[in-house]
Amino acid sequence: MQGGLRILQILRAPVGGLFRHVSDLTYALAERGHTLGIVADSLTSDDLTESRLEGLRPAATLGIHRIAMPRLAGINDISAALGIRRLADRLGVDVLHGHGAKGGLNARLARLGARRRVALYTPHGGVLNYAPGLMTGRLFRLVERGLTGVTDAIIFESHFAQRAFAEQIGEARCLTPVVHNGLQPSEFNPPPLAADPVDFVFIGEFRPVKGIPYLLEALATIKRPDGRPPRLAMAGGGPDFDAITALIGDLGLSEQVELAGVRPAREMLARGHCVVVPSLAESLPYVVLEAAAAGRQVIATRVGGIDEIFGPTADRLVPPAKAAALARAMQAYLDAPEAAASEIAMRLDHVRAGFSFDRMADSIESLYHDTVLRRRQS
């Protein structure tokens, strides 16, 4: 069976790499003859959210549907799953693909009792990002163990995520392939630098897991060879935006840091020479892939699957939550930027060979067909 499938992509909030992945996958599958719809949280609503979802409408011919999916676990998860189940029944959906902890939860709950429908889950970090001791993390891990029996496949974005899932939750009783995120061929064309480029660029959400305070502390301690303070452009928004803005002022960095707001990654890659990713936890961040493909130097922490992107240059990663280590790497770049050329070239070759958009789409499309066929033959 290799005909067109009817697919719902389910996510909570259209932000970050998760939404980039959903968007890419939706357009790729629509071009291959599948019919897709999007389900997103109705409680996460602002102009940016609406414009991002509207951008998917040409490919999402089953519609863009909003159902309440609160960030915290509760009784509303049951009503959300029932709403998705009714929607899937009405639309004749074959595949429910949940993204992130809440998307995955609701996709799999909605699949209960639907004998000929499959549910797949891509964590995108999700439950794996919760510290082991947190009550919320323990609850989500308990729920995750219970859901593996109604999951047809868990698609891991990195080998790290696959290992972490097995360690924290246990071996899943379903297919568990690793499918790396992929880039379009056009993303390997470096954007020209801006007329007045900054030294460093940060692209990401303003929330604790991104490690932004360590980046700012590092920035406050380094100097350019000519004695001038280095400049940093930051793109993103999120719950910690006000706190980060205050920290910039407290550290005396207001003249050095440009807050650009939420901007496309490629636009920001044109703003500076070196991308810094100070994360405390990740799975397989698109920003590292995009920066490497654009031929920019990348200073990143050794978390998640970032070493899979760095490949032969993984020894250059720095430990997380260590401002001094981050500062040393940033100072070394300022002192001798030309020394990074061979590292940049090796990383570019590695990403070009292993992180293809077509390979990602082919693998997930094949998995959809395989799981649907298994379900119909069972």
Coordinates of C-alpha atoms in Angstrom, one line a residue:
M1 CA 0.0 0.0 0.0
Q2 CA 1.7 3.2 -1.2
G3 CA -1.2 5.5 -1.8
G4 CA -1.8 8.9 -0.4
L5 CA -2.5 9.0 3.4
R6 CA -4.6 11.4 5.4
I7 CA -2.4 12.8 8.2
L8 CA -2.9 15.0 11.2
Q9 CA 0.2 16.7 12.6
I10 CA -0.4 17.6 16.3
L11 CA 1.6 20.1 18.3
R12 CA 1.0 22.4 21.2
A13 CA 2.8 25.7 20.2
P14 CA 4.2 26.7 16.8
V15 CA 7.7 27.7 18.1
G16 CA 11.3 26.7 17.7
G17 CA 12.7 23.7 15.9
L18 CA 9.6 21.7 16.6
F19 CA 7.5 23.9 14.4
R20 CA 10.3 24.2 11.8
H21 CA 10.2 20.3 11.6
V22 CA 6.4 20.2 11.4
S23 CA 6.3 22.9 8.7
D24 CA 9.0 21.2 6.6
L25 CA 7.3 17.8 6.9
T26 CA 3.8 19.1 6.1
Y27 CA 5.0 20.7 2.8
A28 CA 7.1 17.7 1.8
L29 CA 4.3 15.2 2.4
A30 CA 1.7 17.4 0.6
E31 CA 4.0 17.5 -2.4
R32 CA 4.2 13.7 -2.4
G33 CA 0.4 13.4 -2.6
H34 CA -0.6 13.1 1.0
T35 CA -3.5 15.1 2.6
L36 CA -2.6 16.9 5.8
G37 CA -4.1 18.8 8.6
I38 CA -2.7 20.6 11.6
V39 CA -3.9 20.6 15.2
A40 CA -2.5 23.2 17.6
D41 CA -3.3 24.6 21.0
S42 CA -6.0 27.2 21.1
L43 CA -4.7 28.7 24.3
T44 CA -1.4 29.8 22.7
S45 CA -2.7 32.7 20.6
D46 CA -1.0 35.9 19.4
D47 CA -0.4 37.5 16.0
L48 CA 2.9 35.6 15.5
T49 CA 1.3 32.2 16.3
E50 CA -1.6 32.9 13.9
S51 CA 0.7 34.0 11.1
R52 CA 2.9 30.9 11.5
L53 CA -0.1 28.6 11.4
E54 CA -1.6 30.4 8.4
G55 CA 1.6 29.9 6.6
L56 CA 0.9 26.2 6.6
R57 CA -2.6 26.5 5.2
P58 CA -1.7 25.9 1.5
A59 CA -0.2 22.5 2.4
A60 CA -2.7 21.7 5.2
T61 CA -5.8 21.0 3.1
L62 CA -7.5 19.1 5.9
G63 CA -7.5 22.4 7.8
I64 CA -5.8 24.0 10.7
H65 CA -7.7 23.2 13.9
R66 CA -7.3 24.7 17.4
I67 CA -8.0 22.6 20.5
A68 CA -7.1 23.6 24.1
M69 CA -3.9 21.9 25.2
P70 CA -2.6 23.5 28.4
R71 CA 1.1 23.2 29.1
L72 CA 0.4 21.5 32.5
A73 CA -1.1 18.1 32.7
G74 CA -4.7 17.8 33.8
I75 CA -8.3 16.9 33.0
N76 CA -8.2 19.0 29.8
D77 CA -5.8 16.5 28.3
I78 CA -8.8 14.0 28.1
S79 CA -11.1 16.6 26.5
A80 CA -8.3 17.5 24.0
A81 CA -7.7 13.9 23.1
L82 CA -11.5 13.3 22.6
G83 CA -11.7 16.4 20.4
I84 CA -8.8 15.2 18.2
R85 CA -10.4 11.7 18.1
R86 CA -13.7 13.2 16.8
L87 CA -11.8 15.4 14.3
A88 CA -9.8 12.4 13.0
D89 CA -13.0 10.3 12.7
R90 CA -14.7 13.1 10.7
L91 CA -11.8 13.7 8.4
G92 CA -11.0 10.0 7.9
V93 CA -7.5 10.3 9.1
D94 CA -5.0 7.4 8.8
V95 CA -2.1 8.8 10.8
L96 CA -1.9 10.9 13.9
H97 CA 1.7 12.3 14.4
G98 CA 2.2 14.0 17.7
H99 CA 5.2 16.4 18.2
G100 CA 6.6 17.3 21.6
A101 CA 5.3 16.0 25.0
K102 CA 1.7 17.4 24.7
G103 CA 1.3 16.7 21.0
G104 CA 2.5 13.1 21.5
L105 CA 0.2 12.6 24.5
N106 CA -2.9 13.8 22.7
A107 CA -2.1 11.9 19.4
R108 CA -1.8 8.6 21.3
L109 CA -4.8 9.1 23.5
A110 CA -6.8 10.0 20.4
R111 CA -5.7 6.7 18.8
L112 CA -7.2 4.6 21.6
G113 CA -10.0 2.4 20.2
A114 CA -9.3 3.4 16.5
R115 CA -8.2 0.0 15.2
R116 CA -7.2 1.1 11.7
R117 CA -5.5 4.3 12.7
V118 CA -1.8 4.7 13.7
A119 CA -0.2 7.1 16.2
L120 CA 3.4 8.2 15.9
Y121 CA 5.4 10.4 18.3
T122 CA 8.4 12.6 17.9
P123 CA 9.6 13.8 21.3
H124 CA 11.7 16.9 20.2
G125 CA 13.2 16.7 23.7
G126 CA 9.8 16.9 25.4
V127 CA 9.7 14.7 28.5
L128 CA 13.4 14.0 28.2
N129 CA 14.2 17.6 29.1
Y130 CA 12.7 17.4 32.6
A131 CA 15.2 16.9 35.4
P132 CA 14.9 13.5 37.0
G133 CA 13.9 14.8 40.4
L134 CA 11.1 17.1 39.2
M135 CA 7.5 15.9 40.0
T136 CA 6.4 17.0 36.6
G137 CA 9.1 14.9 34.9
R138 CA 8.2 11.9 37.0
L139 CA 4.6 12.2 36.1
F140 CA 5.3 12.6 32.4
R141 CA 7.7 9.6 32.4
L142 CA 5.0 7.5 34.1
V143 CA 2.5 8.5 31.5
E144 CA 5.0 7.8 28.7
R145 CA 5.5 4.2 30.0
G146 CA 1.8 3.7 29.8
L147 CA 1.4 5.1 26.3
T148 CA 4.1 2.9 24.7
G149 CA 1.5 0.2 24.3
V150 CA -0.7 2.4 22.0
T151 CA 2.2 3.9 20.1
D152 CA 3.0 2.6 16.6
A153 CA 6.4 4.3 16.3
I154 CA 8.5 6.8 18.2
I155 CA 10.7 8.8 15.8
F156 CA 13.8 10.1 17.5
E157 CA 15.6 13.1 16.1
S158 CA 19.0 11.9 17.5
H159 CA 20.7 8.8 18.8
F160 CA 21.0 10.7 22.1
A161 CA 17.2 11.0 22.4
Q162 CA 16.8 7.3 21.6
R163 CA 19.3 6.4 24.3
A164 CA 17.8 8.8 26.9
F165 CA 14.3 7.5 26.3
A166 CA 15.4 3.9 26.9
E167 CA 17.3 4.9 30.1
Q168 CA 14.5 7.1 31.5
I169 CA 11.4 5.3 30.4
G170 CA 12.4 1.9 29.2
E171 CA 12.6 0.0 25.9
A172 CA 9.5 0.9 23.8
R173 CA 7.3 -1.9 22.4
C174 CA 7.1 -0.3 19.0
L175 CA 9.3 0.9 16.1
T176 CA 12.0 3.4 17.4
P177 CA 14.0 4.7 14.4
V178 CA 16.4 7.6 14.5
V179 CA 15.6 10.2 11.7
H180 CA 17.8 13.2 11.8
N181 CA 16.4 16.6 11.0
G182 CA 17.3 17.6 7.5
L183 CA 18.1 20.8 5.6
Q184 CA 17.1 22.0 2.1
P185 CA 19.8 22.3 -0.5
S186 CA 19.4 26.1 -0.6
E187 CA 20.4 26.3 3.1
F188 CA 23.9 25.3 2.1
N189 CA 24.3 28.6 0.3
P190 CA 25.9 31.0 2.9
P191 CA 23.9 34.2 3.3
P192 CA 26.1 37.3 2.7
L193 CA 27.2 39.0 5.9
A194 CA 25.5 42.3 6.9
A195 CA 27.4 45.5 6.3
D196 CA 28.1 45.9 10.0
P197 CA 28.3 42.3 11.4
V198 CA 28.5 41.6 15.1
D199 CA 30.9 39.1 16.6
F200 CA 28.4 36.6 18.0
V201 CA 24.8 35.6 17.3
F202 CA 22.3 33.8 19.5
I203 CA 19.0 32.4 18.0
G204 CA 16.5 30.6 20.2
E205 CA 13.8 30.9 22.8
F206 CA 14.4 32.9 26.0
R207 CA 13.8 30.2 28.6
P208 CA 16.0 28.5 31.2
V209 CA 17.0 25.4 29.1
K210 CA 18.7 27.6 26.6
G211 CA 21.4 28.7 29.0
I212 CA 21.4 32.4 28.1
P213 CA 22.7 33.7 31.4
Y214 CA 25.9 31.7 30.9
L215 CA 26.4 33.3 27.5
L216 CA 25.9 36.8 28.9
E217 CA 28.3 36.2 31.8
A218 CA 30.9 34.9 29.3
L219 CA 30.4 38.0 27.1
A220 CA 31.0 40.3 30.0
T221 CA 34.5 38.9 30.5
I222 CA 36.0 38.9 27.0
K223 CA 37.5 41.5 24.7
R224 CA 38.4 41.8 21.1
P225 CA 42.1 42.0 20.2
D226 CA 41.7 45.8 19.6
G227 CA 40.4 46.2 23.2
R228 CA 36.8 46.9 22.2
P229 CA 34.0 44.9 23.8
P230 CA 32.5 42.2 21.5
R231 CA 29.0 42.6 20.2
L232 CA 26.2 40.0 20.4
A233 CA 22.9 40.0 18.4
M234 CA 20.1 37.9 20.0
A235 CA 17.0 36.7 18.2
G236 CA 14.0 35.1 20.0
G237 CA 11.3 35.6 22.6
G238 CA 9.8 33.6 25.4
P239 CA 8.9 33.5 29.1
D240 CA 12.4 34.7 30.2
F241 CA 12.6 37.7 27.9
D242 CA 12.1 40.4 30.6
A243 CA 14.5 38.6 33.0
I244 CA 17.2 38.4 30.3
T245 CA 16.7 42.0 29.4
A246 CA 17.2 42.9 33.0
L247 CA 20.3 40.7 33.3
I248 CA 21.8 42.5 30.2
G249 CA 21.4 45.7 32.1
D250 CA 22.7 44.4 35.4
L251 CA 25.9 43.1 33.6
G252 CA 26.5 46.4 31.9
L253 CA 26.0 44.9 28.4
S254 CA 23.3 47.1 27.1
E255 CA 25.6 48.7 24.5
Q256 CA 27.0 45.4 23.4
V257 CA 23.8 43.3 23.0
E258 CA 21.2 43.8 20.3
L259 CA 17.8 42.3 21.0
A260 CA 16.3 41.6 17.5
G261 CA 13.0 39.9 18.6
V262 CA 11.8 36.8 16.9
R263 CA 13.5 36.7 13.5
P264 CA 14.1 34.0 10.9
A265 CA 17.3 32.1 11.5
R266 CA 18.8 32.8 8.1
E267 CA 18.3 36.5 8.6
M268 CA 20.2 36.3 11.8
L269 CA 23.0 34.2 10.3
A270 CA 23.7 37.2 8.1
R271 CA 24.1 39.4 11.2
G272 CA 27.3 37.9 12.5
H273 CA 30.4 35.7 12.2
C274 CA 29.9 33.1 15.0
V275 CA 26.8 31.5 16.4
V276 CA 26.8 30.6 20.1
V277 CA 24.5 27.8 21.4
P278 CA 24.8 27.7 25.3
S279 CA 22.0 25.2 25.9
L280 CA 21.6 23.1 29.0
A281 CA 19.6 20.5 27.1
E282 CA 18.7 19.8 23.5
S283 CA 17.8 16.9 21.2
L284 CA 19.0 17.9 17.7
P285 CA 18.7 21.7 17.3
Y286 CA 18.0 23.1 13.9
V287 CA 20.0 26.3 14.7
V288 CA 23.2 24.3 14.9
L289 CA 22.5 22.6 11.6
E290 CA 21.6 25.8 9.9
A291 CA 24.6 27.7 11.2
A292 CA 27.0 24.8 10.1
A293 CA 25.4 24.7 6.7
A294 CA 25.7 28.4 6.3
G295 CA 29.5 28.1 6.9
R296 CA 29.4 30.0 10.2
Q297 CA 31.6 29.1 13.2
V298 CA 29.5 27.5 15.9
I299 CA 30.4 27.5 19.7
A300 CA 28.0 25.0 21.4
T301 CA 27.7 23.0 24.5
R302 CA 28.0 19.2 24.7
V303 CA 24.3 18.4 25.3
G304 CA 21.8 16.2 23.5
G305 CA 22.6 15.2 20.0
I306 CA 24.8 18.3 19.2
D307 CA 27.8 16.0 19.0
E308 CA 26.1 14.1 16.2
I309 CA 25.9 17.4 14.2
F310 CA 29.5 18.3 15.0
G311 CA 30.8 14.9 13.9
P312 CA 34.5 15.1 13.4
T313 CA 34.7 18.4 15.3
A314 CA 32.8 17.2 18.4
D315 CA 35.9 17.6 20.6
R316 CA 35.4 21.4 20.2
L317 CA 32.1 21.3 22.2
V318 CA 32.2 23.0 25.7
P319 CA 30.5 21.8 28.9
P320 CA 27.1 23.2 29.7
A321 CA 26.4 25.6 32.6
K322 CA 30.1 26.8 32.6
A323 CA 30.4 30.5 31.8
A324 CA 34.2 30.3 32.0
A325 CA 34.5 27.5 29.5
L326 CA 32.1 29.4 27.1
A327 CA 34.2 32.5 27.6
R328 CA 37.4 30.7 26.7
A329 CA 35.9 29.4 23.5
M330 CA 34.5 32.8 22.5
Q331 CA 37.8 34.5 23.4
A332 CA 39.8 32.0 21.3
Y333 CA 37.5 32.8 18.3
L334 CA 38.0 36.5 18.8
D335 CA 41.8 36.2 19.0
A336 CA 42.1 34.0 15.9
P337 CA 38.9 33.7 13.8
E338 CA 40.9 32.4 10.8
A339 CA 41.9 29.3 12.8
A340 CA 38.3 28.2 12.7
A341 CA 38.3 27.7 8.9
S342 CA 39.2 24.0 8.9
E343 CA 36.8 23.2 11.6
I344 CA 34.0 25.0 9.7
A345 CA 34.8 23.1 6.5
M346 CA 34.9 19.7 8.3
R347 CA 31.5 20.3 10.0
L348 CA 30.0 21.6 6.7
D349 CA 31.0 18.4 4.9
H350 CA 29.6 16.2 7.7
V351 CA 26.2 18.1 7.8
R352 CA 25.9 18.1 4.0
A353 CA 26.4 14.3 3.9
G354 CA 24.2 13.3 6.8
F355 CA 21.4 15.8 7.3
S356 CA 19.4 15.9 4.0
F357 CA 15.8 17.1 3.9
D358 CA 14.9 14.5 1.3
R359 CA 16.3 11.7 3.5
M360 CA 14.3 12.9 6.5
A361 CA 11.0 13.1 4.5
D362 CA 11.6 9.8 2.7
S363 CA 12.2 8.0 6.1
I364 CA 9.1 9.4 7.8
E365 CA 6.9 8.8 4.8
S366 CA 8.1 5.2 4.6
L367 CA 7.4 4.8 8.3
Y368 CA 3.9 6.1 7.9
H369 CA 3.2 3.5 5.2
D370 CA 4.8 0.7 7.1
T371 CA 2.9 1.4 10.3
V372 CA -0.5 1.8 8.5
L373 CA 0.1 -1.5 6.6
R374 CA 1.0 -3.3 9.9
R375 CA -2.1 -2.0 11.6
R376 CA -4.4 -3.0 8.7
Q377 CA -2.9 -6.5 8.6
S378 CA -3.1 -7.0 12.4

